[in-house]
Coordinates of C-alpha atoms in Angstrom, one line a residue:
Chain A
X642 CA 98.2 -53.1 -82.5
X643 CA 98.8 -53.0 -86.2
X644 CA 101.8 -50.6 -87.7
X645 CA 99.5 -48.8 -89.8
X646 CA 98.4 -47.0 -86.2
X647 CA 101.3 -45.8 -85.4
X648 CA 101.3 -42.1 -84.7
X649 CA 104.3 -40.5 -85.8
X650 CA 107.8 -41.9 -86.5
X651 CA 109.1 -44.8 -84.2
X652 CA 110.9 -43.8 -81.2
X653 CA 109.2 -40.1 -81.3
X654 CA 106.2 -41.3 -79.0
X655 CA 107.0 -38.9 -76.5
X656 CA 107.3 -36.0 -78.6
X657 CA 103.8 -36.6 -79.8
X658 CA 103.0 -37.6 -76.2
X659 CA 104.2 -34.1 -75.2
X660 CA 102.0 -32.3 -78.2
X661 CA 98.9 -34.0 -76.8
X662 CA 99.8 -33.1 -73.1
X663 CA 100.2 -29.4 -74.4
X664 CA 96.6 -29.4 -76.0
X665 CA 95.1 -31.3 -72.7
X666 CA 96.8 -28.2 -70.8
X667 CA 95.4 -25.5 -73.1
X668 CA 91.7 -27.3 -73.1
X669 CA 92.0 -27.8 -69.5
X670 CA 93.2 -23.9 -69.1
X671 CA 90.4 -23.2 -71.5
X672 CA 87.6 -25.0 -70.6
X673 CA 87.8 -24.9 -66.7
X674 CA 89.5 -21.6 -66.6
X675 CA 87.6 -19.3 -68.7
X676 CA 85.0 -21.2 -70.5
X677 CA 82.6 -19.9 -68.0
X678 CA 82.3 -16.9 -69.9
X679 CA 79.5 -15.1 -67.9
X680 CA 80.4 -11.7 -66.7
X681 CA 81.6 -12.3 -63.0
X682 CA 79.8 -9.2 -62.0
X683 CA 76.5 -10.9 -63.0
X684 CA 77.1 -13.5 -61.1
X685 CA 78.0 -11.6 -57.7
X686 CA 74.7 -9.8 -58.6
X687 CA 72.8 -12.7 -58.7
X688 CA 74.2 -14.6 -55.6
X689 CA 74.9 -11.5 -53.4
X690 CA 72.2 -8.7 -54.4
X691 CA 73.0 -5.5 -55.5
X692 CA 75.0 -4.3 -52.8
X693 CA 78.4 -5.8 -52.5
X694 CA 80.4 -4.8 -49.4
X695 CA 83.5 -3.0 -50.0
X696 CA 86.2 -5.7 -49.2
X697 CA 84.1 -8.2 -51.7
X698 CA 83.9 -5.3 -54.4
X699 CA 88.0 -5.0 -54.1
X700 CA 88.7 -8.5 -54.4
X701 CA 86.2 -8.8 -57.3
X702 CA 88.1 -5.8 -59.3
X703 CA 91.6 -7.6 -58.2
X704 CA 89.8 -10.8 -60.3
X705 CA 88.2 -8.9 -62.9
X706 CA 91.9 -7.5 -63.8
X707 CA 93.5 -11.2 -63.8
X708 CA 90.7 -12.3 -66.0
X709 CA 91.2 -9.4 -68.4
X710 CA 95.0 -10.3 -68.2
X711 CA 94.4 -14.1 -69.2
X712 CA 91.7 -13.5 -71.8
X713 CA 94.3 -11.2 -73.7
X714 CA 97.3 -13.5 -72.8
X715 CA 95.0 -16.5 -74.7
X716 CA 94.3 -13.9 -77.4
X717 CA 98.2 -13.0 -77.6
X718 CA 99.3 -16.3 -77.5
X719 CA 96.8 -17.5 -80.1
X720 CA 97.7 -14.7 -82.4
X721 CA 101.5 -15.2 -82.1
X722 CA 101.2 -18.9 -82.8
X723 CA 99.3 -18.1 -86.0
X724 CA 102.3 -15.7 -86.9
X725 CA 104.6 -19.0 -86.6
X726 CA 105.9 -20.7 -84.0
X727 CA 103.2 -22.6 -82.4
X728 CA 102.2 -22.2 -78.6
X729 CA 104.5 -25.0 -77.4
X730 CA 105.6 -24.4 -73.6
X731 CA 103.8 -21.1 -73.4
X732 CA 100.6 -23.7 -72.8
X733 CA 102.0 -24.0 -69.2
X734 CA 101.6 -20.4 -68.8
X735 CA 98.1 -20.5 -70.1
X736 CA 97.3 -23.8 -67.9
X737 CA 98.7 -22.7 -64.5
X738 CA 97.3 -18.9 -65.0
X739 CA 93.8 -20.0 -66.0
X740 CA 93.4 -22.9 -63.2
X741 CA 94.6 -20.6 -60.2
X742 CA 92.3 -18.0 -61.8
X743 CA 89.2 -20.1 -62.0
X744 CA 89.8 -21.3 -58.4
X745 CA 89.7 -18.0 -57.1
X746 CA 86.7 -16.8 -59.1
X747 CA 84.9 -20.1 -57.6
X748 CA 86.0 -18.9 -53.9
X749 CA 84.8 -15.5 -54.4
X750 CA 81.4 -16.7 -55.7
X751 CA 81.1 -19.0 -52.7
X752 CA 82.2 -16.1 -50.4
X753 CA 79.4 -13.7 -52.0
X754 CA 76.4 -16.3 -51.8
X755 CA 77.7 -16.4 -47.8
X756 CA 76.6 -19.7 -46.1
X757 CA 74.2 -20.2 -48.8
X758 CA 77.2 -20.8 -50.7
X759 CA 78.1 -23.8 -49.1
X760 CA 75.0 -25.5 -48.9
X761 CA 74.1 -28.5 -51.5
X762 CA 70.9 -27.0 -52.4
X763 CA 72.2 -23.7 -53.9
X764 CA 72.3 -23.3 -57.4
X765 CA 72.7 -20.7 -60.0
X766 CA 69.4 -19.5 -62.2
X767 CA 71.6 -21.6 -64.8
X768 CA 71.2 -24.7 -62.9
X769 CA 75.1 -25.0 -61.6
X770 CA 75.6 -25.8 -58.0
X771 CA 77.3 -23.2 -56.3
X772 CA 79.2 -25.3 -53.6
X773 CA 80.0 -28.1 -56.4
X774 CA 81.4 -26.1 -58.9
X775 CA 83.7 -24.6 -56.2
X776 CA 84.7 -28.1 -55.3
X777 CA 85.3 -29.2 -58.7
X778 CA 87.8 -26.3 -59.4
X779 CA 90.2 -27.7 -56.7
X780 CA 90.9 -30.5 -59.4
X781 CA 91.8 -28.1 -62.3
X782 CA 95.4 -27.5 -61.1
X783 CA 95.8 -31.1 -60.7
X784 CA 94.5 -32.6 -64.1
X785 CA 96.4 -32.0 -67.0
X786 CA 99.4 -31.5 -65.2
X787 CA 99.8 -30.2 -61.8
X788 CA 100.6 -26.6 -61.0
X789 CA 103.7 -27.5 -59.7
X790 CA 104.5 -29.5 -62.9
X791 CA 103.7 -26.3 -64.7
X792 CA 106.1 -24.0 -62.9
X793 CA 108.7 -26.6 -63.6
X794 CA 108.3 -26.5 -67.1
X795 CA 108.1 -22.7 -67.3
X796 CA 111.2 -22.6 -65.1
X797 CA 112.9 -25.2 -67.2
X798 CA 112.0 -24.8 -70.5
X799 CA 110.8 -20.8 -70.8
X800 CA 113.6 -19.3 -68.2
X801 CA 115.8 -22.2 -69.1
X802 CA 116.9 -22.2 -65.4
X803 CA 119.4 -25.4 -64.6
X804 CA 117.8 -28.8 -63.6
X805 CA 118.6 -30.3 -60.0
Chain B
X173 CA 96.5 -6.9 -82.8
X174 CA 99.2 -8.1 -80.4
X175 CA 102.2 -9.3 -83.3
X176 CA 103.6 -5.5 -83.6
X177 CA 103.4 -4.1 -87.5
X178 CA 106.7 -3.6 -89.4
X179 CA 106.6 0.4 -88.3
X180 CA 106.3 -0.8 -85.3
X181 CA 109.1 -3.2 -84.8
X182 CA 111.5 -0.7 -86.4
X183 CA 110.4 1.9 -83.8
X184 CA 110.9 -0.6 -81.1
X185 CA 114.0 -2.0 -82.0
X186 CA 115.4 1.9 -82.8
X187 CA 114.5 2.7 -79.6
X188 CA 116.1 -0.1 -77.8
X189 CA 119.4 0.6 -79.5
X190 CA 119.1 4.5 -78.8
X191 CA 118.4 4.1 -75.4
X192 CA 121.1 1.5 -74.8
X193 CA 123.6 3.7 -76.3
X194 CA 122.5 6.9 -75.1
X195 CA 120.3 6.7 -71.7
X196 CA 121.0 3.6 -69.7
X197 CA 120.8 3.0 -66.1
X198 CA 124.1 4.5 -65.7
X199 CA 122.5 7.9 -67.0
X200 CA 120.3 7.9 -64.3
X201 CA 122.7 7.3 -61.9
X202 CA 124.8 10.2 -63.0
X203 CA 121.9 12.9 -63.1
X204 CA 121.3 11.2 -59.5
X205 CA 125.1 11.8 -58.3
X206 CA 125.4 15.0 -59.9
X207 CA 122.4 16.4 -58.2
X208 CA 121.1 17.8 -61.9
X209 CA 119.1 20.8 -61.7
X210 CA 116.9 19.7 -64.8
X211 CA 116.6 16.0 -63.8
X212 CA 117.3 14.8 -67.5
X213 CA 119.6 15.7 -70.2
X214 CA 117.9 18.4 -72.5
X215 CA 120.1 17.8 -75.5
X216 CA 119.2 14.0 -75.4
X217 CA 115.4 15.2 -75.2
X218 CA 116.0 17.0 -78.6
X219 CA 117.6 13.8 -80.1
X220 CA 115.1 11.8 -79.3
X221 CA 112.7 14.8 -80.7
X222 CA 114.9 14.6 -83.8
X223 CA 113.8 10.3 -84.1
X224 CA 110.0 11.6 -83.7
X225 CA 109.2 10.5 -79.9
X226 CA 108.0 14.1 -78.8
X227 CA 105.6 14.2 -81.4
X228 CA 104.5 10.7 -81.1
X229 CA 101.0 11.7 -80.2
X230 CA 101.0 15.2 -82.3
X231 CA 99.2 15.7 -85.4
X232 CA 101.4 16.1 -88.6
X233 CA 100.0 19.6 -88.8
X234 CA 101.8 20.5 -85.8
X235 CA 105.1 18.8 -86.6
X236 CA 104.1 15.6 -85.3
X237 CA 104.4 11.9 -86.5
X238 CA 100.4 10.7 -84.9
X239 CA 102.2 7.2 -84.2
X240 CA 99.5 6.5 -81.8
X241 CA 99.5 5.2 -78.2
X242 CA 100.2 1.8 -78.6
X243 CA 103.8 2.8 -80.4
X244 CA 104.2 5.3 -77.8
X245 CA 104.0 2.4 -75.4
X246 CA 106.7 0.5 -77.1
X247 CA 108.7 3.6 -76.4
X248 CA 108.2 3.7 -73.1
X249 CA 109.0 -0.1 -72.4
X250 CA 112.2 0.5 -73.6
X251 CA 112.6 3.5 -71.4
X252 CA 111.6 1.7 -68.1
X253 CA 114.3 -1.0 -68.9
X254 CA 116.9 1.5 -68.9
X255 CA 115.2 3.7 -66.6
X256 CA 115.4 6.6 -68.9
X257 CA 114.7 10.2 -67.8
X258 CA 113.0 12.3 -70.0
X259 CA 110.1 14.7 -70.3
X260 CA 108.3 11.7 -72.6
X261 CA 105.5 11.1 -70.4
X262 CA 104.5 14.7 -69.0
X263 CA 105.2 16.6 -72.0
X264 CA 104.9 14.5 -75.1
X265 CA 102.3 11.9 -74.0
X266 CA 100.0 14.2 -71.1
X267 CA 100.6 17.8 -71.9
X268 CA 100.4 16.9 -75.8
X269 CA 96.9 15.2 -75.3
X270 CA 95.7 17.9 -73.2
X271 CA 97.0 20.6 -75.9
X272 CA 94.9 19.0 -78.5
X273 CA 91.5 20.3 -77.0
X274 CA 92.8 23.7 -77.0
X275 CA 91.8 26.6 -79.3
X276 CA 93.9 26.3 -82.7
X277 CA 96.1 29.8 -81.6
X278 CA 96.9 27.9 -78.2
X279 CA 97.7 24.4 -80.3
X280 CA 99.8 26.7 -82.9
X281 CA 101.8 28.3 -80.2
X282 CA 102.7 25.3 -77.8
X283 CA 102.2 21.9 -79.9
X284 CA 105.3 22.3 -82.7
X285 CA 107.5 23.4 -80.0
X286 CA 106.8 20.4 -77.9
X287 CA 107.2 18.0 -81.1
X288 CA 110.7 19.8 -81.8
X289 CA 111.7 19.0 -77.9
X290 CA 112.4 22.6 -77.5
X291 CA 109.1 23.2 -74.8
X292 CA 108.2 21.0 -71.4
X293 CA 104.9 21.4 -70.6
X294 CA 103.8 19.6 -67.6
X295 CA 100.1 18.5 -66.6
X296 CA 98.8 19.7 -62.8
X297 CA 96.1 17.1 -61.3
X298 CA 96.7 15.9 -58.2
X299 CA 95.9 18.4 -55.2
X300 CA 96.6 15.8 -52.1
X301 CA 98.9 12.8 -51.3
X302 CA 96.5 10.8 -53.3
X303 CA 95.4 10.7 -57.0
X304 CA 91.6 12.1 -56.8
X305 CA 90.8 13.1 -60.2
X306 CA 87.5 13.5 -59.7
X307 CA 87.2 15.8 -56.6
X308 CA 89.4 18.7 -57.8
X309 CA 88.7 21.8 -55.8
X310 CA 91.4 24.2 -57.1
X311 CA 89.7 27.7 -57.2
X312 CA 89.3 29.7 -60.9
X313 CA 87.9 32.8 -60.5
X314 CA 87.4 35.6 -63.5
X315 CA 90.2 33.5 -65.6
X316 CA 92.6 33.5 -62.3
X317 CA 93.9 30.3 -60.7
X318 CA 94.4 30.0 -57.2
X319 CA 95.7 26.8 -55.1
X320 CA 98.2 24.1 -55.2
X321 CA 98.9 21.0 -57.2
X322 CA 101.2 18.3 -56.4
X323 CA 103.0 15.4 -58.4
X324 CA 103.5 17.4 -61.3
X325 CA 105.5 15.4 -63.5
X326 CA 108.6 17.6 -64.7
X327 CA 107.0 20.7 -62.8
X328 CA 110.1 22.4 -61.8
X329 CA 111.3 22.8 -65.8
X330 CA 108.3 23.0 -67.5
X331 CA 107.5 25.9 -69.5
X332 CA 103.9 26.1 -69.1
X333 CA 101.3 23.9 -67.2
X334 CA 98.3 22.3 -68.3
X335 CA 96.1 22.5 -65.1
X336 CA 93.2 20.5 -64.4
X337 CA 90.3 22.4 -62.2
X338 CA 86.7 21.5 -61.7
X339 CA 85.0 21.1 -65.1
X340 CA 87.8 23.1 -66.5
X341 CA 91.2 22.5 -68.1
X342 CA 93.8 25.7 -68.0
X343 CA 97.0 26.5 -69.5
X344 CA 99.3 28.6 -67.4
X345 CA 102.9 29.8 -68.4
X346 CA 105.6 29.5 -66.2
X347 CA 106.2 33.3 -66.3
X348 CA 102.8 34.0 -64.9
X349 CA 102.7 36.2 -62.1
X350 CA 101.7 34.1 -58.6
X351 CA 103.3 30.9 -59.6
X352 CA 105.6 29.2 -57.0
X353 CA 107.8 25.6 -58.6
X354 CA 109.0 23.8 -55.4
X355 CA 110.9 20.7 -56.6
X356 CA 110.1 17.1 -54.7
X357 CA 113.3 15.0 -53.7
X358 CA 111.7 11.7 -54.7
X359 CA 113.3 7.9 -53.8
X360 CA 113.6 7.6 -57.8
X361 CA 115.5 10.5 -58.7
X362 CA 112.8 11.5 -61.0
X363 CA 111.1 14.8 -61.2
X364 CA 108.4 15.8 -59.4
X365 CA 106.8 19.0 -58.3
X366 CA 104.7 21.2 -56.2
X367 CA 103.1 24.3 -57.9
X368 CA 101.5 26.9 -56.0
X369 CA 99.2 29.3 -58.2
X370 CA 98.0 32.7 -56.3
X371 CA 96.0 34.6 -58.2
X372 CA 97.5 33.5 -61.6
X373 CA 95.8 34.5 -65.1
X374 CA 95.0 31.1 -66.9
X375 CA 94.0 30.6 -70.4
X376 CA 90.9 28.2 -70.9
X377 CA 91.7 25.0 -73.0
X378 CA 88.5 23.4 -72.6
X379 CA 85.4 23.9 -70.4
X380 CA 82.4 21.7 -69.2
X381 CA 82.0 18.1 -70.8
X382 CA 85.0 18.8 -73.3
X383 CA 87.4 19.4 -70.3
X384 CA 86.1 16.3 -68.5
X385 CA 86.7 14.1 -71.7
X386 CA 89.9 15.5 -72.4
X387 CA 91.3 15.1 -68.6
X388 CA 90.3 11.7 -69.1
X389 CA 92.1 10.8 -72.2
X390 CA 95.2 12.5 -70.7
X391 CA 94.9 10.2 -67.6
X392 CA 94.1 7.5 -70.0
X393 CA 97.1 8.1 -72.4
X394 CA 99.4 8.6 -69.2
X395 CA 98.7 5.7 -67.2
X396 CA 99.1 3.3 -70.8
X397 CA 102.3 4.8 -71.2
X398 CA 103.3 4.3 -67.3
X399 CA 102.2 0.9 -67.7
X400 CA 104.2 0.3 -70.5
X401 CA 107.2 1.6 -68.8
X402 CA 106.3 -0.3 -65.9
X403 CA 106.3 -3.8 -67.9
X404 CA 109.6 -2.8 -69.6
X405 CA 111.1 -2.5 -66.1
X406 CA 109.9 -5.4 -64.7
X407 CA 111.3 -7.4 -67.6
X408 CA 114.9 -5.6 -67.1
X409 CA 115.0 -6.6 -63.4
X410 CA 113.4 -10.3 -63.9
X411 CA 116.3 -10.6 -66.7
X412 CA 119.0 -9.4 -64.7
X413 CA 117.6 -11.8 -61.8
X414 CA 117.7 -15.0 -64.1
X415 CA 121.0 -14.1 -64.9
X416 CA 122.4 -13.8 -61.3
X417 CA 120.1 -17.4 -60.5
X418 CA 122.1 -19.2 -63.5
X419 CA 125.3 -17.6 -62.4
X420 CA 125.6 -17.7 -58.7
X421 CA 126.3 -20.7 -56.8
X422 CA 125.7 -22.1 -53.3
X423 CA 126.2 -25.3 -51.7
X424 CA 127.6 -26.6 -55.2
X425 CA 125.5 -25.6 -57.7
X426 CA 123.6 -22.9 -59.1
X427 CA 121.0 -21.2 -57.1
X428 CA 118.7 -21.3 -59.8
X429 CA 118.5 -24.7 -60.0
X430 CA 116.6 -24.9 -56.4
X431 CA 113.0 -25.6 -56.6
X432 CA 112.0 -22.6 -54.1
X433 CA 113.2 -20.1 -56.6
X434 CA 112.3 -22.0 -59.8
X435 CA 108.9 -21.8 -58.7
X436 CA 109.0 -18.3 -57.9
X437 CA 110.6 -17.4 -60.8
X438 CA 107.9 -19.1 -62.7
X439 CA 105.2 -17.5 -61.2
X440 CA 106.7 -13.7 -61.7
X441 CA 107.1 -14.8 -65.4
X442 CA 103.7 -15.8 -65.5
X443 CA 102.5 -12.0 -63.8
X444 CA 104.9 -10.3 -66.2
X445 CA 103.3 -12.0 -69.1
X446 CA 99.7 -11.2 -68.0
X447 CA 100.9 -7.6 -67.5
X448 CA 102.4 -7.6 -71.4
X449 CA 99.2 -8.9 -72.8
X450 CA 97.4 -6.1 -71.1
X451 CA 99.6 -3.3 -72.1
X452 CA 99.5 -4.1 -75.6
X453 CA 95.6 -4.4 -75.5
X454 CA 95.5 -1.0 -73.7
X455 CA 97.3 0.7 -76.3
X456 CA 95.4 -0.8 -79.1
X457 CA 92.0 0.2 -77.7
X458 CA 93.2 3.8 -77.1
X459 CA 94.3 4.1 -80.6
X460 CA 91.1 2.5 -81.6
X461 CA 89.0 4.5 -79.2
X462 CA 87.3 1.2 -78.2
X463 CA 84.4 1.5 -76.0
X464 CA 86.5 -0.6 -73.1
X465 CA 89.3 1.4 -73.3
X466 CA 89.4 3.0 -70.1
X467 CA 88.9 -0.9 -68.3
X468 CA 91.8 -2.0 -70.4
X469 CA 94.1 0.9 -69.4
X470 CA 93.3 0.8 -65.7
X471 CA 93.6 -3.2 -65.8
X472 CA 96.8 -2.7 -67.9
X473 CA 98.4 -0.2 -65.2
X474 CA 97.5 -2.2 -62.2
X475 CA 99.1 -5.3 -63.5
X476 CA 102.1 -3.6 -64.8
X477 CA 102.3 -2.2 -61.5
X478 CA 102.0 -5.0 -59.3
X479 CA 104.0 -7.1 -61.9
X480 CA 106.9 -4.2 -61.7
X481 CA 106.5 -4.4 -57.7
X482 CA 106.6 -8.2 -57.4
X483 CA 109.5 -8.1 -60.0
X484 CA 111.7 -5.9 -58.3
X485 CA 110.9 -7.4 -54.9
X486 CA 112.1 -10.5 -55.9
X487 CA 115.1 -9.1 -57.4
X488 CA 116.5 -7.6 -54.3
X489 CA 115.7 -10.8 -52.3
X490 CA 117.1 -13.1 -54.7
X491 CA 120.0 -11.1 -55.3
X492 CA 120.5 -11.7 -51.7
X493 CA 122.8 -9.2 -49.7
X494 CA 124.2 -7.4 -52.8
X495 CA 120.8 -6.6 -54.1
X496 CA 120.6 -3.8 -51.1
X497 CA 123.5 -2.2 -52.2
X498 CA 123.8 0.8 -54.6
X499 CA 126.5 -0.8 -55.8
X500 CA 123.8 -2.8 -58.0
X501 CA 121.1 -1.3 -60.1
X502 CA 118.4 -3.2 -58.7
X503 CA 117.3 -1.0 -55.9
X504 CA 117.0 1.7 -58.8
X505 CA 114.5 -0.4 -60.5
X506 CA 112.7 -0.8 -57.2
X507 CA 112.1 2.7 -56.3
X508 CA 111.3 3.7 -59.7
X509 CA 108.7 0.8 -59.9
X510 CA 107.2 1.9 -56.7
X511 CA 106.7 6.0 -58.1
X512 CA 105.4 4.9 -61.6
X513 CA 102.9 2.3 -59.6
X514 CA 101.4 5.3 -57.7
X515 CA 101.3 8.0 -60.1
X516 CA 98.3 8.8 -62.0
X517 CA 96.5 6.1 -59.6
X518 CA 98.0 3.4 -57.6
X519 CA 96.8 -0.6 -57.8
X520 CA 93.9 0.3 -55.0
X521 CA 92.8 3.6 -57.2
X522 CA 92.7 1.4 -60.6
X523 CA 91.0 -1.5 -58.9
X524 CA 88.1 0.8 -58.0
X525 CA 87.9 1.9 -61.2
X526 CA 87.7 -1.4 -62.9
X527 CA 84.8 -2.3 -60.0
X528 CA 83.0 0.9 -61.2
X529 CA 83.2 0.3 -65.0
X530 CA 81.8 -2.9 -64.5
X531 CA 78.9 -1.8 -62.7
X532 CA 80.0 -2.5 -59.1

């Protein structure tokens, strides 16, 4: 590899790598967690019909509150980063919250669709597979740093808790 | 939108310094232990009014500052950190909002007195043990009011009441005939009362559609301020817990080095961060009169309530046995979190509202 291809300074590879990982985390948090920006209420109506039973409606509401919260948190961090300081280790908060959120979201959609949601044949009107999306979401909290690694970053670097 | 303005930063820093000095947790303890008849310090409230807090949501015409809901939230958040008892929520946030729909003579009588810190005005909404503002049944006949209101914040020391009825918003003076006041003895040592009206003369503030939209605005303003208070409370309980995790040693090392506690602390941090974003977004949405303000306020209070309850439950558990004692302030935070989360709609009520506003 020619020297000209060196990214950053010599012996600062880990700093560069951490920066890239931060961005991978954000893009997984963003893309897998929230890019599916279609309103959850509309998806539930599509797969379950107009009458959702009360327990499902209550779970929807709790999830929707977290959808709003994660969207606003990403917007806040972006605005704070623009005002100076960058997003830094707060990307671990975004990654952890948005991937856990997407897993809950896909689980709720399967539950709303009932046993049809667990058939390979069931697809949404936009073509996406219901069961396939639920299974794919399981990887969200593994790829780009597991949920446990994110919690470790938050506790050590944001909360300054002592190492083992 | 999320980064505070220069004025807001000055307000928040000023509030933090003032409350740390004048109304820390020890002040609430003193009110509780002295069985204080008022439930807050009137002289301190006048000093807060001097700072402009009592008139934050009152127009300049009536002696207010017009600082807005985001600013009111920043003050409420600092009050939450210190468990400060004051009529800020009842009078400055809720009653001021209700009275702003009143005929000019009523506004002129009450709003300047509120802004000056001289008048305490309570808002009476709930009629049963659950918050059900859409099913009010208090009787109004020929301008006279009969029935009972409960969970009236600062009700036992109010000079007047803004009373919500079916399609009506009324003003009742404390000295009017037929008014009975009973202070409730709450776990958080803060003020709630049950008020009974018996053929009590009342002045109409607003009727019909105006009454409904005004009540909705008062509720949203109150919920946004409670959400901010809960956020501040959660922040402080968590900060104290983190200090303890770093300092307390077991098995030869700080307990904060154990992964079981680290991951729970990290999850709690995430919940508080999520609540913080919604609290800010809700305050801005109210100030902008945004179409989704009601949705964001409901989400903010539900999230901040959950975060504060989790933060204080975890605070007790992570402090261990000493966390159960009255020697530490943690128990005071836990009790206030529960009451503040319940007032003006608990998590279930607010989640139901979010579902309804999303068309489910």
